[in-house]
Backbone as XML, in Angstrom:
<?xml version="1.0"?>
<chain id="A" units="angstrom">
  <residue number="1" name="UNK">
    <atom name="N" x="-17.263" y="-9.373" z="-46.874"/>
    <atom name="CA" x="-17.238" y="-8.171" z="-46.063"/>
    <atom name="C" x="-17.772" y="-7.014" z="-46.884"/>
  </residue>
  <residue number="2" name="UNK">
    <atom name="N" x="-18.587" y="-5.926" z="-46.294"/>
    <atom name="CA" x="-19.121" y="-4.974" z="-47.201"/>
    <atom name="C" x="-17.923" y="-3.967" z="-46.988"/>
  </residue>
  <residue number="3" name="UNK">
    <atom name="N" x="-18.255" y="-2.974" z="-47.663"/>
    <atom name="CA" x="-17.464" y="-1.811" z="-47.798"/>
    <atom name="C" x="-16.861" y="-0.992" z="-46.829"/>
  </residue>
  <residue number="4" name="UNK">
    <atom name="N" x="-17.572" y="-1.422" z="-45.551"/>
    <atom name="CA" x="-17.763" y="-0.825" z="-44.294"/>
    <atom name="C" x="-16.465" y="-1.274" z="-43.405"/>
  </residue>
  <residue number="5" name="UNK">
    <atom name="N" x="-15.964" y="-2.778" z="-43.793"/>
    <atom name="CA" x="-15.055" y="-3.735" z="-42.767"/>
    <atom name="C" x="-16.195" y="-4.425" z="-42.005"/>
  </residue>
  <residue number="6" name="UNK">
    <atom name="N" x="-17.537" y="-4.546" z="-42.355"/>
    <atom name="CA" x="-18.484" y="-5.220" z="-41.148"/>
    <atom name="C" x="-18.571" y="-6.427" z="-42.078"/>
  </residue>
  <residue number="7" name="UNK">
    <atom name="N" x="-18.990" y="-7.621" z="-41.470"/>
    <atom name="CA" x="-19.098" y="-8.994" z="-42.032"/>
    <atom name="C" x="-20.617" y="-9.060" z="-41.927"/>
  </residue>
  <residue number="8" name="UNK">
    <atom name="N" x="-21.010" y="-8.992" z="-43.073"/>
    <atom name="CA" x="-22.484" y="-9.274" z="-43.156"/>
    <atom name="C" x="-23.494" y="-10.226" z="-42.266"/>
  </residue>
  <residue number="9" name="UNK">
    <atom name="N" x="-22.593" y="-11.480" z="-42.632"/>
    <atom name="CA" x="-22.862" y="-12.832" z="-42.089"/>
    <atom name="C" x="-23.299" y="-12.391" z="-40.063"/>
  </residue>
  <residue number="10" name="UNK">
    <atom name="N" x="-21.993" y="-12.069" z="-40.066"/>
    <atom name="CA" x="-21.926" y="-11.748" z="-38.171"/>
    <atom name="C" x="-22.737" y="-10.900" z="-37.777"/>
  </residue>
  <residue number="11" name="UNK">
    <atom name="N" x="-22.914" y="-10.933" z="-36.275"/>
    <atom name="CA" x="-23.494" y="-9.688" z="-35.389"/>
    <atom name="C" x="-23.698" y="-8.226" z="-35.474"/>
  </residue>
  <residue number="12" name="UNK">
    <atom name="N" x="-22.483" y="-7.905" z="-36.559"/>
    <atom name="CA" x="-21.850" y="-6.578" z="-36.765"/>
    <atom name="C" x="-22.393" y="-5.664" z="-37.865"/>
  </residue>
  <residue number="13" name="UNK">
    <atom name="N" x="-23.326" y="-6.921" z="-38.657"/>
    <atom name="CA" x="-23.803" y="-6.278" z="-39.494"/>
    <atom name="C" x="-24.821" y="-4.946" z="-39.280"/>
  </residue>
  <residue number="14" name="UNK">
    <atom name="N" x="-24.918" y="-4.136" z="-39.769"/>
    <atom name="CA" x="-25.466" y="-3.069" z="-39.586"/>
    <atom name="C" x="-26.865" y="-2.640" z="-39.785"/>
  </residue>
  <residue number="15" name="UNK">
    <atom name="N" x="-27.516" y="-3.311" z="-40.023"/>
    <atom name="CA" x="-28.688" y="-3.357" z="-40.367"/>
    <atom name="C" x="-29.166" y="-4.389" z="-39.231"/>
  </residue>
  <residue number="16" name="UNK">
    <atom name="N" x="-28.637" y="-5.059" z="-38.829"/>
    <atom name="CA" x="-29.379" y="-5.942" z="-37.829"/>
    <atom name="C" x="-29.395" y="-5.459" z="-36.028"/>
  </residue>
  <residue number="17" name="UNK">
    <atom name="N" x="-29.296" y="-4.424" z="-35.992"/>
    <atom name="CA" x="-29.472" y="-3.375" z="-34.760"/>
    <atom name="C" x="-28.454" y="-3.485" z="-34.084"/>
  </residue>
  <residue number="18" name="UNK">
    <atom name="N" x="-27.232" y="-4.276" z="-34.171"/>
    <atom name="CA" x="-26.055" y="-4.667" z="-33.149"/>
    <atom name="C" x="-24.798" y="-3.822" z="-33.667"/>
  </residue>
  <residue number="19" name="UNK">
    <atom name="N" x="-24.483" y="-3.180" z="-33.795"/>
    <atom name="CA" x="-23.355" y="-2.015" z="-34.478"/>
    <atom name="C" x="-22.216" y="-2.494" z="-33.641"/>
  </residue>
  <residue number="20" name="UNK">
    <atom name="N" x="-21.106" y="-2.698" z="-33.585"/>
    <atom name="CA" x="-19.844" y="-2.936" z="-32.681"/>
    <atom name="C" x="-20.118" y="-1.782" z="-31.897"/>
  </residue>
  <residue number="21" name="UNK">
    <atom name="N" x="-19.646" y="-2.102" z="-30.584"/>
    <atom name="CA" x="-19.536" y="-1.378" z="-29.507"/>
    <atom name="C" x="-18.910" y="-1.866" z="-28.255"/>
  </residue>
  <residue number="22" name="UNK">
    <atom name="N" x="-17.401" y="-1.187" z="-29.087"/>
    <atom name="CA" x="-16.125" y="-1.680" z="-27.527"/>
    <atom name="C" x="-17.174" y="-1.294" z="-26.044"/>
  </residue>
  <residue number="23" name="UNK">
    <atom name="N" x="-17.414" y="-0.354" z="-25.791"/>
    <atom name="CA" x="-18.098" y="0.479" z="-25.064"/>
    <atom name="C" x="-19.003" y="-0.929" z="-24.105"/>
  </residue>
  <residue number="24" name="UNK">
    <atom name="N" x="-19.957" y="-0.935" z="-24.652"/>
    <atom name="CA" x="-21.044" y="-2.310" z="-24.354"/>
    <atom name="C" x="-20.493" y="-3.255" z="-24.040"/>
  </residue>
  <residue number="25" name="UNK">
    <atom name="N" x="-19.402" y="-3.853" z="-24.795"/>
    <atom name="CA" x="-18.864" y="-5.176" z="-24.631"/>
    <atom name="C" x="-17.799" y="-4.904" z="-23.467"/>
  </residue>
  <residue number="26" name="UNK">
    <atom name="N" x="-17.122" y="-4.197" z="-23.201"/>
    <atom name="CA" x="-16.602" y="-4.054" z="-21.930"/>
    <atom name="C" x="-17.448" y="-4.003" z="-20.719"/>
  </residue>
  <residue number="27" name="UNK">
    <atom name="N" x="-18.754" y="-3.466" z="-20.782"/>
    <atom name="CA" x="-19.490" y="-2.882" z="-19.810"/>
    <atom name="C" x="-20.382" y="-4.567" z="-19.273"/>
  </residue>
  <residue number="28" name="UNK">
    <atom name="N" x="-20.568" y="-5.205" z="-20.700"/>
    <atom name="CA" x="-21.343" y="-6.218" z="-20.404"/>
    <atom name="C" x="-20.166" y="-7.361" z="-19.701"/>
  </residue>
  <residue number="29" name="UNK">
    <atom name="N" x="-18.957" y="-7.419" z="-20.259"/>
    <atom name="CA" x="-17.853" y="-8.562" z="-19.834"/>
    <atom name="C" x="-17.629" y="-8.050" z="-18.220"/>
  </residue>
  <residue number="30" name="UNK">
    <atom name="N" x="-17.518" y="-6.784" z="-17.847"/>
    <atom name="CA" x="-17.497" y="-6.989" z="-16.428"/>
    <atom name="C" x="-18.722" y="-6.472" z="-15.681"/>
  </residue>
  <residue number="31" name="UNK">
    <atom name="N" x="-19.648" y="-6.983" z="-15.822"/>
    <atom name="CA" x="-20.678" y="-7.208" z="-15.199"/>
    <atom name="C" x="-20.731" y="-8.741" z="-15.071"/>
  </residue>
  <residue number="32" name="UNK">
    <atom name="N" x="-20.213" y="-9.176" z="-16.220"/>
    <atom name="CA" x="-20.103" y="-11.197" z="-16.162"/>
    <atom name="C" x="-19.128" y="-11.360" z="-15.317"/>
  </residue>
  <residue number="33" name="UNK">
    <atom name="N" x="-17.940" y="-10.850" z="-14.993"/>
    <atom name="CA" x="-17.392" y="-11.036" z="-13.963"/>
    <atom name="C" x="-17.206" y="-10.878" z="-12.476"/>
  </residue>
  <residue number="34" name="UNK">
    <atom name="N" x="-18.118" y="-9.676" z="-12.658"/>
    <atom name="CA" x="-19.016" y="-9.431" z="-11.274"/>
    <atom name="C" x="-19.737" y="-10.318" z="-10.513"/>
  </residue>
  <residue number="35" name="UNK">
    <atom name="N" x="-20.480" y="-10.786" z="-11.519"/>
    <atom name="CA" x="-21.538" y="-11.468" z="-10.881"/>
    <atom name="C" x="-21.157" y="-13.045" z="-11.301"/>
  </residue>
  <residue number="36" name="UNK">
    <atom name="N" x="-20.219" y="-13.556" z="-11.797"/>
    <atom name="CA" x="-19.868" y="-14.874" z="-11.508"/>
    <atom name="C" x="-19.237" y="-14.942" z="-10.183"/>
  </residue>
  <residue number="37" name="UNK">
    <atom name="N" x="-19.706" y="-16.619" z="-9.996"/>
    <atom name="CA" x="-19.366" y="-16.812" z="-8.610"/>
    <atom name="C" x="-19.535" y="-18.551" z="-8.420"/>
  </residue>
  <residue number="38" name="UNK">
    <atom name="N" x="-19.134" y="-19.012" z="-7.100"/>
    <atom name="CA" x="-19.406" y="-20.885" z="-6.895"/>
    <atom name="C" x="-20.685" y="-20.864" z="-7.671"/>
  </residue>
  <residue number="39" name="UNK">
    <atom name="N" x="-21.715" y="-20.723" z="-7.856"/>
    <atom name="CA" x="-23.170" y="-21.175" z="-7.866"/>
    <atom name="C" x="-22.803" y="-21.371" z="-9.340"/>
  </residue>
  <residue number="40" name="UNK">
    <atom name="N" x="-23.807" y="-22.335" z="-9.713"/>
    <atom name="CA" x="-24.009" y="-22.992" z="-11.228"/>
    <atom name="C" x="-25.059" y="-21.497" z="-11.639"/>
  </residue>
  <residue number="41" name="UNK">
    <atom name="N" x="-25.538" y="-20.959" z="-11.054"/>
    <atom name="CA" x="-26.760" y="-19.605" z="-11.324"/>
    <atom name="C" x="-25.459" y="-18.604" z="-11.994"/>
  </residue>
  <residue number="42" name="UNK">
    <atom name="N" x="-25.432" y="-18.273" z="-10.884"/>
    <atom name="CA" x="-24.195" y="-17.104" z="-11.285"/>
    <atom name="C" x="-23.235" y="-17.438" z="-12.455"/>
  </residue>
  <residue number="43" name="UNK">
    <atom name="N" x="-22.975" y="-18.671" z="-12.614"/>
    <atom name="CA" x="-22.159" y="-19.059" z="-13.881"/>
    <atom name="C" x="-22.781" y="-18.969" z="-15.049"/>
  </residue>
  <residue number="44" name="UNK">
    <atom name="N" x="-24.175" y="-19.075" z="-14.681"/>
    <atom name="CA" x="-24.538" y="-19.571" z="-16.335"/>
    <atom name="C" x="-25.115" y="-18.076" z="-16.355"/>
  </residue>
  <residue number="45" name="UNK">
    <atom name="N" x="-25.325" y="-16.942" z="-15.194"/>
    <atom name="CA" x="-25.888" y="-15.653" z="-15.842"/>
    <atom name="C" x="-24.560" y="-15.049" z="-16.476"/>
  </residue>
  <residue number="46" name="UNK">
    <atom name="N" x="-23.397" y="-15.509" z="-16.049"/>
    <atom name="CA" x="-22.246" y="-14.625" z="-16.183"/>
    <atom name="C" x="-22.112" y="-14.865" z="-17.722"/>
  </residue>
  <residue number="47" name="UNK">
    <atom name="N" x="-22.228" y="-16.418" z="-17.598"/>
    <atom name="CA" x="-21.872" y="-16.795" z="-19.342"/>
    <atom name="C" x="-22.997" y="-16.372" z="-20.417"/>
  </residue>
  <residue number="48" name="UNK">
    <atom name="N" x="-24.594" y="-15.845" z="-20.282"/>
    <atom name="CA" x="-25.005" y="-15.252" z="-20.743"/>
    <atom name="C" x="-24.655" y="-13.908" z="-21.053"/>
  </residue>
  <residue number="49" name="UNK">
    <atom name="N" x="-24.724" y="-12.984" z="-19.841"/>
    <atom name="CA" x="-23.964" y="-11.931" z="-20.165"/>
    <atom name="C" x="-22.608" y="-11.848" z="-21.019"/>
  </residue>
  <residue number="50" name="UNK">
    <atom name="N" x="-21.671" y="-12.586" z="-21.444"/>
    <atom name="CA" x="-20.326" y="-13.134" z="-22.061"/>
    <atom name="C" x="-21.521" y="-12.848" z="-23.629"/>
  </residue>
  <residue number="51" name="UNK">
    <atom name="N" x="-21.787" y="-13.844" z="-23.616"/>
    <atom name="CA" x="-22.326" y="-14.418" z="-24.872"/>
    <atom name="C" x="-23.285" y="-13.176" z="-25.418"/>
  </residue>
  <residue number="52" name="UNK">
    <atom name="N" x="-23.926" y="-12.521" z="-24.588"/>
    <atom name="CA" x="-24.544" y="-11.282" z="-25.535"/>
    <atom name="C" x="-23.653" y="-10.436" z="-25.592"/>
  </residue>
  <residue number="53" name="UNK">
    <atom name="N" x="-22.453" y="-10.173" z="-25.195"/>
    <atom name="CA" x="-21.642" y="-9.497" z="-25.743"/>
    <atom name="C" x="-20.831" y="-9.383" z="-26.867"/>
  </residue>
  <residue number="54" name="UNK">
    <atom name="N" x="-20.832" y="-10.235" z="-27.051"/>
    <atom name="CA" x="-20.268" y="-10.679" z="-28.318"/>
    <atom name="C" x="-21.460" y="-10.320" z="-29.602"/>
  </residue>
  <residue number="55" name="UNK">
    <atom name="N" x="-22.568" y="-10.028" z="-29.294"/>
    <atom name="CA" x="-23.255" y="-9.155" z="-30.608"/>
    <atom name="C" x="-22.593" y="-7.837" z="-30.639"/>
  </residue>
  <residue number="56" name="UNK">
    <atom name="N" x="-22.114" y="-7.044" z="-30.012"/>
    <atom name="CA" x="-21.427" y="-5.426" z="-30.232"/>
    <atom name="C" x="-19.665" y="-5.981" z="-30.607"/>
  </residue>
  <residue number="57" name="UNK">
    <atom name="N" x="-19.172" y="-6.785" z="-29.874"/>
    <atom name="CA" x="-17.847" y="-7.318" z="-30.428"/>
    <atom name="C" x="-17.575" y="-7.173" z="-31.876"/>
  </residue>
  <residue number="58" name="UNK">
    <atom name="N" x="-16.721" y="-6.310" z="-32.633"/>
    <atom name="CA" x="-16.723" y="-6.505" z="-33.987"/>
    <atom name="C" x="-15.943" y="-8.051" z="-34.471"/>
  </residue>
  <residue number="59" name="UNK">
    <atom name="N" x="-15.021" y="-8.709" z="-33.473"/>
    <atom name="CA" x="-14.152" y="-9.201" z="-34.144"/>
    <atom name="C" x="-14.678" y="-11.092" z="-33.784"/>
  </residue>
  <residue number="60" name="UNK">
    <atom name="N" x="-15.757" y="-10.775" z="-33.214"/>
    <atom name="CA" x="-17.288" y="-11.705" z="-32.911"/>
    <atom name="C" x="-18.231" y="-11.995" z="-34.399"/>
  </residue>
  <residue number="61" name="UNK">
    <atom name="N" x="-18.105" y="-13.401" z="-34.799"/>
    <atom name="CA" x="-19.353" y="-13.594" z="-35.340"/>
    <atom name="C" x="-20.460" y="-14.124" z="-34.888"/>
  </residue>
  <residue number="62" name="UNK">
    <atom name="N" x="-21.856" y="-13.428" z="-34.841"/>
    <atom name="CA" x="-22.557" y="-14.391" z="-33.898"/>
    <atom name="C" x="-24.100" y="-13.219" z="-34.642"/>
  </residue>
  <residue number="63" name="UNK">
    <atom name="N" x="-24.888" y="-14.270" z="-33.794"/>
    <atom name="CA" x="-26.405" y="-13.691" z="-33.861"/>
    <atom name="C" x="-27.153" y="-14.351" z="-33.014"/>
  </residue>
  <residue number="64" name="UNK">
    <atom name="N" x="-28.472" y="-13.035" z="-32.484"/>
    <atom name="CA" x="-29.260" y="-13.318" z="-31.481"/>
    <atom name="C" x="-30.064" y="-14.588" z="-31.585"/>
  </residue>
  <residue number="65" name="UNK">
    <atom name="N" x="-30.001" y="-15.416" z="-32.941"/>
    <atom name="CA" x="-30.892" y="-16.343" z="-32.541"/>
    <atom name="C" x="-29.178" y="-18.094" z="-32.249"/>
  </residue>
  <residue number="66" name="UNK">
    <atom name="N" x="-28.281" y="-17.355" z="-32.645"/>
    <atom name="CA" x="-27.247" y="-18.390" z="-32.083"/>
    <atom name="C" x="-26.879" y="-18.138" z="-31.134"/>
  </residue>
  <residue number="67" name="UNK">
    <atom name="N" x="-27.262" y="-16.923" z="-30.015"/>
    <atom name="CA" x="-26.898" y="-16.437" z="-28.724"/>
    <atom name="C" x="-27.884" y="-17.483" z="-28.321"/>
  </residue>
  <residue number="68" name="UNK">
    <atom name="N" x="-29.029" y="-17.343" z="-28.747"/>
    <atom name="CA" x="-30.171" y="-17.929" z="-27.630"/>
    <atom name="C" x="-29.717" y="-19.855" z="-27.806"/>
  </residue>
  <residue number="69" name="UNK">
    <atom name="N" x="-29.623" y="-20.006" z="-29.059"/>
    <atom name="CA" x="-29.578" y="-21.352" z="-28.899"/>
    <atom name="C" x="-28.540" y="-22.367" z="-28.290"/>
  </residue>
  <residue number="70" name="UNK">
    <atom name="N" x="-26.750" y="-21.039" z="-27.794"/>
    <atom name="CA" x="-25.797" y="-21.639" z="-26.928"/>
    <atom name="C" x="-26.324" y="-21.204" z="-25.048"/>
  </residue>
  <residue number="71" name="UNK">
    <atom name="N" x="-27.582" y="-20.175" z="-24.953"/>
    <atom name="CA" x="-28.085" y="-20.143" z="-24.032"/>
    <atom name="C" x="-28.682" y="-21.087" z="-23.575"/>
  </residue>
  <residue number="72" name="UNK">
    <atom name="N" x="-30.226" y="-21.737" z="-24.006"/>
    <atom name="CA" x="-30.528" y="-23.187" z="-24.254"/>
    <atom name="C" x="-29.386" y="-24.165" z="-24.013"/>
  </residue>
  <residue number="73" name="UNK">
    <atom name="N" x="-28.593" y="-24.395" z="-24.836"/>
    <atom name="CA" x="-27.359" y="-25.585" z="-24.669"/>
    <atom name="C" x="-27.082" y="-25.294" z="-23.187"/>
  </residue>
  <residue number="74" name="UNK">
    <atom name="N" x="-26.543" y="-24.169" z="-22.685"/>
    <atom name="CA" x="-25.858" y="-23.572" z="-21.083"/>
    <atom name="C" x="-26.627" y="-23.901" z="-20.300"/>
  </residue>
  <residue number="75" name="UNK">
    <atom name="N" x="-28.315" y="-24.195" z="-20.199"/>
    <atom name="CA" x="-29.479" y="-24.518" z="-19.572"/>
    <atom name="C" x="-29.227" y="-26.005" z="-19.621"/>
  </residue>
  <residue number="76" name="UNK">
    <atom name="N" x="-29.534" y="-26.489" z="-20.541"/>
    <atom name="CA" x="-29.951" y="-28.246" z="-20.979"/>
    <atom name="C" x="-28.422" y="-28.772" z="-20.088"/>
  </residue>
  <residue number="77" name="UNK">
    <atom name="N" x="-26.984" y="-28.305" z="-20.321"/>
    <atom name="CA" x="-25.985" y="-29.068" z="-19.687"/>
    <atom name="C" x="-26.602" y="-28.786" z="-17.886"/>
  </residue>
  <residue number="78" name="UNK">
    <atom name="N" x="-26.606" y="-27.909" z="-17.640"/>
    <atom name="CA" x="-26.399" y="-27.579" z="-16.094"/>
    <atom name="C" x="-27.479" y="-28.109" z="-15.816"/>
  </residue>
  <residue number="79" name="UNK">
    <atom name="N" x="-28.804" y="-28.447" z="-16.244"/>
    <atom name="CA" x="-30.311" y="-29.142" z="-15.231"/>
    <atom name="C" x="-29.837" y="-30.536" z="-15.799"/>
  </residue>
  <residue number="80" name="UNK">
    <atom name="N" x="-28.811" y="-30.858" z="-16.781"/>
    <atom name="CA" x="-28.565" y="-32.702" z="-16.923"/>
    <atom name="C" x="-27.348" y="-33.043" z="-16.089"/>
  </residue>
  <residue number="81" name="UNK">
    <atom name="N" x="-26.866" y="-31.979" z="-15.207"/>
    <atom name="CA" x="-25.583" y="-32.269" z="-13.910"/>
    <atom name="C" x="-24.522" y="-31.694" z="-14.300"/>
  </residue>
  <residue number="82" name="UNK">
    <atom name="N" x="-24.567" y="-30.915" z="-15.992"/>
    <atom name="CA" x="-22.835" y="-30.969" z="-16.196"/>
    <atom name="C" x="-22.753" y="-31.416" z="-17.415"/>
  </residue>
  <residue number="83" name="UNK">
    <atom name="N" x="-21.230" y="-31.212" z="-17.255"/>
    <atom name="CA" x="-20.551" y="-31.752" z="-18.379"/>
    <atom name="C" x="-19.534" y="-33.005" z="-18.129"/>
  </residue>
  <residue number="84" name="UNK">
    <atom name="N" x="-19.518" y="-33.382" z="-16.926"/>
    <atom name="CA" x="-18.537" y="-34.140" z="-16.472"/>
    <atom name="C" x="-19.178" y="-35.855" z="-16.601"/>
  </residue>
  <residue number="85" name="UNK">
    <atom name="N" x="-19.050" y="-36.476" z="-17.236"/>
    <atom name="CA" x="-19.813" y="-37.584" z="-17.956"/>
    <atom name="C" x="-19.107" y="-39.548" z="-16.699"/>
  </residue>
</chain>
């Protein structure tokens, strides 16, 4: 952790344009709940929206290129039927 309380490693780091922001991450979590709904669409925009929130989340470790690649994963399950095996 730097001097700051930000975790380098994570989203939060400061230099990587994502600064914590309760603000955002509230704004983005209910917009995901807005717009989830029955449809596999609406689920997987909701769970995008979820998942980029968590870059302003301080207590979130994450980064835009591990956002995109559980985005991808959220794609590849839902066009292979699911998760239900």
């Amino acid at each position: 952790m730097s001097s700051s309380g930000n975790d380098e490693e994570g989203g939060s780091d400061p230099d990587d344009g994502f600064e914590p922001d309760p603000d955002r991450v509230a704004f983005l979590r209910e917009i995901a709940d807005d717009v989830r709904g029955d449809t596999s669409e609406s689920k997987q925009l909701a769970n995008v929206l979820y998942r980029t929130s968590d870059l302003y989340d301080e207590s979130e470790e994450t980064s835009p290129e591990e956002i995109v690649r559980n985005v991808k994963f959220i794609l590849e399950v839902t066009e292979q039927g699911g998760l239900e095996r």
